[in-house]
Short mmCIF file of C-alpha atoms and ligand atoms in Angstrom, two decimals:
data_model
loop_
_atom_site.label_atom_id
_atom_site.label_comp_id
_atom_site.label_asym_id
_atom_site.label_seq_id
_atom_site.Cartn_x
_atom_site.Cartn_y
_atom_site.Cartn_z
CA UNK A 1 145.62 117.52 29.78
CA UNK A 2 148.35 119.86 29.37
CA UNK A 3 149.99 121.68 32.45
CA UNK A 4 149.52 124.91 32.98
CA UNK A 5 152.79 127.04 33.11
CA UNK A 6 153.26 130.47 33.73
CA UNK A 7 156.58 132.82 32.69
CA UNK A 8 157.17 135.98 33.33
CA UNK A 9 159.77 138.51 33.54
CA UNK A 10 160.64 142.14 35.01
CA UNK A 11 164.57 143.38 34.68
CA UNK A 12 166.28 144.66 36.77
CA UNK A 13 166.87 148.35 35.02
CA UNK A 14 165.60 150.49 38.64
CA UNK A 15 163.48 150.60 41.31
CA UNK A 16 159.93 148.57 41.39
CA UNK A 17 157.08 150.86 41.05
CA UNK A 18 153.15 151.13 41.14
CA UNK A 19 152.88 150.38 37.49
CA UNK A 20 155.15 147.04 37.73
CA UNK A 21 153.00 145.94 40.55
CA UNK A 22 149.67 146.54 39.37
CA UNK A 23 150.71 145.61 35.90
CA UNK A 24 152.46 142.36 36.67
CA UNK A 25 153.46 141.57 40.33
CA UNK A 26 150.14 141.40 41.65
CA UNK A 27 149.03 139.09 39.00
CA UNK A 28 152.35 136.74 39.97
CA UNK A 29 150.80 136.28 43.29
CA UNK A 30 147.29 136.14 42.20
CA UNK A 31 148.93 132.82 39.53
CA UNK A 32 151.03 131.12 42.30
CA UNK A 33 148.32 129.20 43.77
CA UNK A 34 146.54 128.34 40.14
CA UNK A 35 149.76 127.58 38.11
CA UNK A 36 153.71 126.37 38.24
CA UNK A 37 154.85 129.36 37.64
CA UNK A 38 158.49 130.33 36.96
CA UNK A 39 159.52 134.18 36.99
CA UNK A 40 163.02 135.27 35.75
CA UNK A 41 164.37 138.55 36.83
CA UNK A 42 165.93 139.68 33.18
CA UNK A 43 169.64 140.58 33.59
CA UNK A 44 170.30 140.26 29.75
CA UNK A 45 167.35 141.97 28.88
CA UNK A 46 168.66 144.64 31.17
CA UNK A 47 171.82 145.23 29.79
CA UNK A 48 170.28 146.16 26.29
CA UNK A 49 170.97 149.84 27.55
CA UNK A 50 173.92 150.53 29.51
CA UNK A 51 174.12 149.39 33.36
CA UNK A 52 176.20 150.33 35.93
CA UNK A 53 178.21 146.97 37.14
CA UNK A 54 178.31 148.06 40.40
CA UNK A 55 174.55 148.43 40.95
CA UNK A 56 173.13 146.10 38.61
CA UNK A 57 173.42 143.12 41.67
CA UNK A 58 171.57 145.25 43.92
CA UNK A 59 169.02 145.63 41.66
CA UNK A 60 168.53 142.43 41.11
CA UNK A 61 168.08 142.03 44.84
CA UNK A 62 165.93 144.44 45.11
CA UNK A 63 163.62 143.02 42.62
CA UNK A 64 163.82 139.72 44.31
CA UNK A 65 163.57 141.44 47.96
CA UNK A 66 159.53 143.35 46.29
CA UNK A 67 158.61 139.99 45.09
CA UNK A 68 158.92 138.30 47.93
CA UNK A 69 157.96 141.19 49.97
CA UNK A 70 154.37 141.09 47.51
CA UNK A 71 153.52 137.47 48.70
CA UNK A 72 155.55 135.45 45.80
CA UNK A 73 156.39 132.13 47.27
CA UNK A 74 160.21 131.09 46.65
CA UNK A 75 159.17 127.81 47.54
CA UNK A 76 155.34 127.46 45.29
CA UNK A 77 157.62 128.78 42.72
CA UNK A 78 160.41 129.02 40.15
CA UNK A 79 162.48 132.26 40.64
CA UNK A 80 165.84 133.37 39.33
CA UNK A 81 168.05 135.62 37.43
CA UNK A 82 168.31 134.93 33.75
CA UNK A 83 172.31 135.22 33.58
CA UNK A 84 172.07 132.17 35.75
CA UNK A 85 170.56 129.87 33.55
CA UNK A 86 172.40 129.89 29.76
CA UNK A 87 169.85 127.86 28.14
CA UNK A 88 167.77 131.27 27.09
CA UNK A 89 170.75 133.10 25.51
CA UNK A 90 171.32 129.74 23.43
CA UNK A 91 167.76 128.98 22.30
CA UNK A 92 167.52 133.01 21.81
CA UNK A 93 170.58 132.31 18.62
CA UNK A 94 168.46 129.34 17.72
CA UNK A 95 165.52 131.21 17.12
CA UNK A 96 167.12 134.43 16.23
CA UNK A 97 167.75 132.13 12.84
CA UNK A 98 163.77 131.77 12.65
CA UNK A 99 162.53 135.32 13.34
CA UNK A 100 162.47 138.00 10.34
CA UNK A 101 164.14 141.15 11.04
CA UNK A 102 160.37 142.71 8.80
CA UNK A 103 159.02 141.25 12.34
CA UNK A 104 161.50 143.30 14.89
CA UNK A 105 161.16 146.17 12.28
CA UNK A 106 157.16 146.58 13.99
CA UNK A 107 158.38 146.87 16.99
CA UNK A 108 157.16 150.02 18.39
CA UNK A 109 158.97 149.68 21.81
CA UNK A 110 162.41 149.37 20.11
CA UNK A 111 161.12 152.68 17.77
CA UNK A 112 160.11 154.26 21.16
CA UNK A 113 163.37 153.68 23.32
CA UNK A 114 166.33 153.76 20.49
CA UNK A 115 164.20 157.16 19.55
CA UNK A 116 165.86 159.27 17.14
CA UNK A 117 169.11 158.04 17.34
CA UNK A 118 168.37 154.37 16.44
CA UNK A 119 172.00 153.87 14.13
CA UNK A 120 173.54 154.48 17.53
CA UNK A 121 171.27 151.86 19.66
CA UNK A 122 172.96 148.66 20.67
CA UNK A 123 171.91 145.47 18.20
CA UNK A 124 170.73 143.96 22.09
CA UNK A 125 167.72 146.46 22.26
CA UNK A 126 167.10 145.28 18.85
CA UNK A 127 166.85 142.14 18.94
CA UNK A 128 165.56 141.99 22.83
CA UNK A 129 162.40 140.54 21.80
CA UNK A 130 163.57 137.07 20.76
CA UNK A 131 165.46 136.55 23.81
CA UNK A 132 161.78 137.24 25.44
CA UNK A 133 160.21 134.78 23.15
CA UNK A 134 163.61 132.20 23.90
CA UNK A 135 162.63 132.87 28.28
CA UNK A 136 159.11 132.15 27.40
CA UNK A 137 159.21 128.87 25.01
CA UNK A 138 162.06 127.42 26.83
CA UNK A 139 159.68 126.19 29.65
CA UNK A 140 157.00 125.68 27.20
CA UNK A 141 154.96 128.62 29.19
CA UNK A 142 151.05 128.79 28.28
CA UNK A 143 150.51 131.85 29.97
CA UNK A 144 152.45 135.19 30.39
CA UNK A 145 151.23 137.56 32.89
CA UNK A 146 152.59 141.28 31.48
CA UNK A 147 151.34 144.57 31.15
CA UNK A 148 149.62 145.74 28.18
CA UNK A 149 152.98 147.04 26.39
CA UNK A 150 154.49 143.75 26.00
CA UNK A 151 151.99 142.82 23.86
CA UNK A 152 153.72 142.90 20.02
CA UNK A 153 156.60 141.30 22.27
CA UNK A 154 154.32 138.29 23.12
CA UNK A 155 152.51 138.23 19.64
CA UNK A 156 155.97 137.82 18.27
CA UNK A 157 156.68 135.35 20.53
CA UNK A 158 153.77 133.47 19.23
CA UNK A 159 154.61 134.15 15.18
CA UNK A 160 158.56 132.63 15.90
CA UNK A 161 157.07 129.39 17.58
CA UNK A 162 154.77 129.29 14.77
CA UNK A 163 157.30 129.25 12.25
CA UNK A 164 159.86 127.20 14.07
CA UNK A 165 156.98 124.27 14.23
CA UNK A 166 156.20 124.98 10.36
CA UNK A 167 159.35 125.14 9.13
CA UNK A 168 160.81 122.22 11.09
CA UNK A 169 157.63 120.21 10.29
CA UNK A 170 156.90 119.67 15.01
CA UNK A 171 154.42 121.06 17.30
CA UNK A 172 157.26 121.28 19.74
CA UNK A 173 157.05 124.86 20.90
CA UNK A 174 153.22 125.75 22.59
CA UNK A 175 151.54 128.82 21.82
CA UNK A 176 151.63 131.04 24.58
CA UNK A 177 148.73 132.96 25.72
CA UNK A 178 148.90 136.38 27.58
CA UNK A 179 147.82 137.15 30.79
CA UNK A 180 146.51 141.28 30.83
CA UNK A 181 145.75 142.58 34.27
CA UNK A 182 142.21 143.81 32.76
CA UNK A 183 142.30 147.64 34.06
CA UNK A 184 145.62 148.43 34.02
CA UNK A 185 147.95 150.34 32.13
CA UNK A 186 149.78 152.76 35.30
CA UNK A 187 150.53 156.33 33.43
CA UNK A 188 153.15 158.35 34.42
CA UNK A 189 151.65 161.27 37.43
CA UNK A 190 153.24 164.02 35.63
CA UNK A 191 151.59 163.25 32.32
CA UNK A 192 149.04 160.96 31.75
CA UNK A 193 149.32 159.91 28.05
CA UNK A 194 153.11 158.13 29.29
CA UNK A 195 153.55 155.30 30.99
CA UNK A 196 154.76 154.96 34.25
CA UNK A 197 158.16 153.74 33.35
CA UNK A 198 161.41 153.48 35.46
CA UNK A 199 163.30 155.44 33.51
CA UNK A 200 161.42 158.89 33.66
CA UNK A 201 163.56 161.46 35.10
CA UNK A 202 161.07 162.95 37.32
CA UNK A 203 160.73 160.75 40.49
CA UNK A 204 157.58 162.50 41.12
CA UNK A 205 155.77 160.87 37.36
CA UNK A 206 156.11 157.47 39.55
CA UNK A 207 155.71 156.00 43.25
CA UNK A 208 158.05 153.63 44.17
CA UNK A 209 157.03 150.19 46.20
CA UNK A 210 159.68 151.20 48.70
CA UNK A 211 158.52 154.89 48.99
CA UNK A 212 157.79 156.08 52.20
CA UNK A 213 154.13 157.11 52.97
CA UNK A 214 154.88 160.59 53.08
CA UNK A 215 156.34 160.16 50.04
CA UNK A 216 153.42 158.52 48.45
CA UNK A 217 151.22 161.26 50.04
CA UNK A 218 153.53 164.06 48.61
CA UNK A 219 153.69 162.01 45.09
CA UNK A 220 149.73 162.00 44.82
CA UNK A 221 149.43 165.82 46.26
CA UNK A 222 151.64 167.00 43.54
CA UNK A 223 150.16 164.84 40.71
CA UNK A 224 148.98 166.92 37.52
CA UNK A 225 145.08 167.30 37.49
CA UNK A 226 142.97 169.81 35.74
CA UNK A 227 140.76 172.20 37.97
CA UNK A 228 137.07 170.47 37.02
CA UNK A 229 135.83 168.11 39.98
CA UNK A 230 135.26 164.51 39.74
CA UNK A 231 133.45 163.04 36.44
CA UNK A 232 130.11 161.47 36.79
CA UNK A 233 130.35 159.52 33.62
CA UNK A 234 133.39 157.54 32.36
CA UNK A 235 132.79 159.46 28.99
CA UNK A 236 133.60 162.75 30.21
CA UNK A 237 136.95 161.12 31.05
CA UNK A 238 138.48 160.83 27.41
CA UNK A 239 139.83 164.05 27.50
CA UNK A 240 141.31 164.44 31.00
CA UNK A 241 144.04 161.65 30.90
CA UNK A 242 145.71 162.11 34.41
CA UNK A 243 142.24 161.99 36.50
CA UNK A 244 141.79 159.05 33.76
CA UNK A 245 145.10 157.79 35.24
CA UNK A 246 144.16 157.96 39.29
CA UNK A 247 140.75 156.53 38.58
CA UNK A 248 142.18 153.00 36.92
CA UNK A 249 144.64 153.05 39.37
CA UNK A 250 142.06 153.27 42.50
CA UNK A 251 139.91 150.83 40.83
CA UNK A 252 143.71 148.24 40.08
CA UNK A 253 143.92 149.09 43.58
CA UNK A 254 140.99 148.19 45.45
CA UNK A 255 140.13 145.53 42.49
CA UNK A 256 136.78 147.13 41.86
CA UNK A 257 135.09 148.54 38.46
CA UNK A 258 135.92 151.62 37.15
CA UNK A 259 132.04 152.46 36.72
CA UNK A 260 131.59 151.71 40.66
CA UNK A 261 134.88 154.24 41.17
CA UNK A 262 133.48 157.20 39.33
CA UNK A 263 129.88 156.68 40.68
CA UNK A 264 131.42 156.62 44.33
CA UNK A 265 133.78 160.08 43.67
CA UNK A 266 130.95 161.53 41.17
CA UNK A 267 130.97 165.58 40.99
CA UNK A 268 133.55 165.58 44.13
CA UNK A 269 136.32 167.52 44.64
CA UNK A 270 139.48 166.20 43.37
CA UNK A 271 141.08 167.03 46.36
CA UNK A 272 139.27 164.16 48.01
CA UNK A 273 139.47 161.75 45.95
CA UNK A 274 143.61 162.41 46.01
CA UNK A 275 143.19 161.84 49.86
CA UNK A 276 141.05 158.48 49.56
CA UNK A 277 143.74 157.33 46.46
CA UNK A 278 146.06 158.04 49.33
CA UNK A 279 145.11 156.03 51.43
CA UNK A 280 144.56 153.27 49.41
CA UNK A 281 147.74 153.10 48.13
CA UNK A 282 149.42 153.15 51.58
CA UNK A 283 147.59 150.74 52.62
CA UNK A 284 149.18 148.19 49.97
CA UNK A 285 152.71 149.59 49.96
CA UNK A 286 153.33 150.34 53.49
CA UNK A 287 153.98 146.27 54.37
CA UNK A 288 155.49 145.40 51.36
CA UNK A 289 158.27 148.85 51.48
CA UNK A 290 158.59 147.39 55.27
CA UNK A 291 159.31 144.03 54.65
CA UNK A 292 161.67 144.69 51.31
CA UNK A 293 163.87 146.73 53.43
CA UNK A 294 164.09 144.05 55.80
CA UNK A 295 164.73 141.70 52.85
CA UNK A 296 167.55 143.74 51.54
CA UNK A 297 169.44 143.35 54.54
CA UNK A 298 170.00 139.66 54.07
CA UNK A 299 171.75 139.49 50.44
CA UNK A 300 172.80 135.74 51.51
CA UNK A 301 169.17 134.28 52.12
CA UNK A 302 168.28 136.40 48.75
CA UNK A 303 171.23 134.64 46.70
CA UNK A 304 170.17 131.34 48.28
CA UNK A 305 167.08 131.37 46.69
CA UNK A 306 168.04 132.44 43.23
CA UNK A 307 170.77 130.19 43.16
CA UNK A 308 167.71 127.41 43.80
CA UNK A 309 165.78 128.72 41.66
CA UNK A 310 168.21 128.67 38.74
CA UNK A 311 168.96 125.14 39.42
CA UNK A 312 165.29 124.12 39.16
CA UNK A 313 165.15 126.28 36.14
CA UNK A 314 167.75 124.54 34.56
CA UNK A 315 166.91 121.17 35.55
CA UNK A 316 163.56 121.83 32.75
CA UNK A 317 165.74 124.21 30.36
CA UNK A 318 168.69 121.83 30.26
CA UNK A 319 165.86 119.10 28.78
CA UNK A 320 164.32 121.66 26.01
CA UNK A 321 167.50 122.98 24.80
CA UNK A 322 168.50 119.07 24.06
CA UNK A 323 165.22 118.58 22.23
CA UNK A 324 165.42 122.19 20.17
CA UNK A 325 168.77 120.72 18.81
CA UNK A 326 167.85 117.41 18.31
CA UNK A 327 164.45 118.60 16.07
CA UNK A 328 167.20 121.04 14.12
CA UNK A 329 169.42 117.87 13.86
CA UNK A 330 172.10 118.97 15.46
CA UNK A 331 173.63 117.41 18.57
CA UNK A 332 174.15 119.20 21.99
P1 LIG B 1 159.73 146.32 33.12
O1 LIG B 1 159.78 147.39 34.15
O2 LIG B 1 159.72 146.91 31.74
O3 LIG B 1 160.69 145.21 33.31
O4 LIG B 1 158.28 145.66 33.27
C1 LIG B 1 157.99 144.59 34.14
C2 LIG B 1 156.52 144.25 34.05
O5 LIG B 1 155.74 145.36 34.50
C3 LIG B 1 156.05 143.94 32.63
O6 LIG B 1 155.07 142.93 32.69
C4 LIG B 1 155.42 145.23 32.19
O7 LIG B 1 154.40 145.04 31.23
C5 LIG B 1 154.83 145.74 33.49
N1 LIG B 1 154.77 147.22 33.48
C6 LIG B 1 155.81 148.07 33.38
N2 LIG B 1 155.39 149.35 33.41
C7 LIG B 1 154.03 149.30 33.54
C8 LIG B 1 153.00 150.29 33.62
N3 LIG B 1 153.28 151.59 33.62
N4 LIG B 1 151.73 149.87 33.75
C9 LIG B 1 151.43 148.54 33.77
N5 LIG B 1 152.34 147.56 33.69
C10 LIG B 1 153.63 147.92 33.57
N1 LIG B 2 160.19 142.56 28.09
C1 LIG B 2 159.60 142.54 29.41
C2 LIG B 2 159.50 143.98 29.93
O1 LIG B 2 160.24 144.83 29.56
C3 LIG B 2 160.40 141.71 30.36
C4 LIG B 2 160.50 140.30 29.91
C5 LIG B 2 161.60 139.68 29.42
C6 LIG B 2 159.45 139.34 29.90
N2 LIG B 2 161.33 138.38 29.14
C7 LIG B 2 160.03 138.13 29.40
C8 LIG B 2 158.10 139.37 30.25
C9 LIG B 2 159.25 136.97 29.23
C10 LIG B 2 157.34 138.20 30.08
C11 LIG B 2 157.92 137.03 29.58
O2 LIG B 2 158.69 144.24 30.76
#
């Protein structure tokens, strides 16, 4: 039988928040003990928009520092930065020559973040999803645990491995399957038909894995409701998106159905159920904020491990990058 491996990547473009945890961080620690799993924090993928290069090392440390701080094992698994390891931005050219630009055309999240001005948006952000289909065949991954809007990204993944096998007559590259934490797309708490996305402006549309728990008290306080109480009946919820919002995130929370959510809160006041979402949520970031800040503190121990972890990386890349040119008949 096959082995089961698991890749998956965040980048390092801000700070880690509710959304990237419930989304995919959680489900990296739920996969550690099931899985070898290998998780790459995206440098190059990071750089498709414009990063400072004096932050962009602490924020790769402090995506490293949440990780760890959520229960991912450096040891049970793979985990470094992508810069480290070249193999991905060379089998990213090789199948940059197998991709159709009709496929990147679809992609909505390059329509959504080059917006209007998309002459003026770099050829990276463009092409950004083949180096995400390069990270994830490189290791031969069968599983990819993302949240629900990297799902064209994996699908494409899956249509350039496709091709790559037909047109070079191999079943080298495996189809990889995605991993969707059921419940949870994490909307933005100012507006609940956007996702909760690093980049908003507003600090207050997302809470932060190192916010404080005043902060995540204020953050849930001020977060846009309308005046009705508490639905009874998930159907009365298609037209109030932000209670829609708090609800899938108490139930990603406390891993429990929606249905059992809205039949515990049913008819209450909204007030309340802000208080108990509190709660909740402080109880899961309050020890991971702690021990990330601790984590920061130590930028040696954190570049010891992803210097290990790139070298393990490597040690499987190194292999596959030898085979992709061998099957294309060149010679690395
Ligand atoms: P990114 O912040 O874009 O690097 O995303 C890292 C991971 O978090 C990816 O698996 C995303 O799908 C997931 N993610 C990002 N934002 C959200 C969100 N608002 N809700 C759920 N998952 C998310
Ligand atoms: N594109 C993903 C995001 O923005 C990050 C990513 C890059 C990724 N490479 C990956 C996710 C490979 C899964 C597998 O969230």
């Amino acid at each position: 039988m096959q082995k089961e491996i698991i890749f998956s990547g965040v980048q390092p473009t801000g700070e880690i928040h509710l959304g990237n945890y419930l989304g995919a961080i959680s489900q990296f620690v739920e996969n550690q003990e099931k899985f070898h799993c290998i998780y790459s924090i995206v440098d190059l993928h990071a750089i498709t928009v414009w990063q400072d290069p004096n932050i962009i090392r602490s924020q790769i440390y402090s995506v490293l520092s949440v990780f760890l701080a959520s229960g991912l094992s450096s040891e049970k698994n793979i985990i470094f930065n992508q810069s480290k390891v070249s193999q991905h931005s060379e089998l990213a050219w090789i199948l940059g020559c197998t991709a159709r630009i009709g496929w990147l055309n679809r992609m909505t999240q390059f329509k959504d973040k080059a917006g209007k001005n998309r002459e003026n948006a770099s050829v990276g952000l463009y092409t950004y999803p083949i180096l995400m289909a390069a990270d994830i065949l490189l290791y031969k991954s069968t599983h990819v645990p993302v949240g629900e809007d990297q799902k064209q990204h994996l699908e494409l993944a899956r249509d350039i491995a496709h091709k790559f096998n037909t047109d070079y007559k191999t079943e080298y590259f495996v189809m990889p399957e995605p991993l969707f934490n059921k419940s949870t797309r994490v909307m933005s708490l100012r507006d609940g038909t956007k996702k909760m996305s690093k980049s908003d402006e507003s600090n207050y549309s997302r809470i932060l894995m190192t916010d404080s728990n005043d902060e995540i008290k204020l953050k849930i306080k001020k977060a846009k409701t309308d005046s009705m109480n508490m639905p009874d009946d998930e159907k009365n919820l298609s037209d109030r998106p932000e209670i829609n919002n708090l609800i899938n995130i108490y139930s990603a929370s406390m891993a429990i159905e929606k249905k059992e959510v809205i039949n515990h809160f049913a008819s209450k006041e909204i007030s309340f159920f802000k208080n108990e979402l509190t709660d909740v949520l402080i109880d899961i970031i309050e020890p991971i904020a702690r021990e990330t800040i601790k984590l920061l503190d130590d930028k040696n121990y954190l570049e010891t491990i992803l210097i290990d972890g790139a070298n393990k990386a490597q040690v499987i890349s190194n292999k596959s990058i030898s085979e992709v040119y061998e099957i294309i008949g060149l010679r690395r």
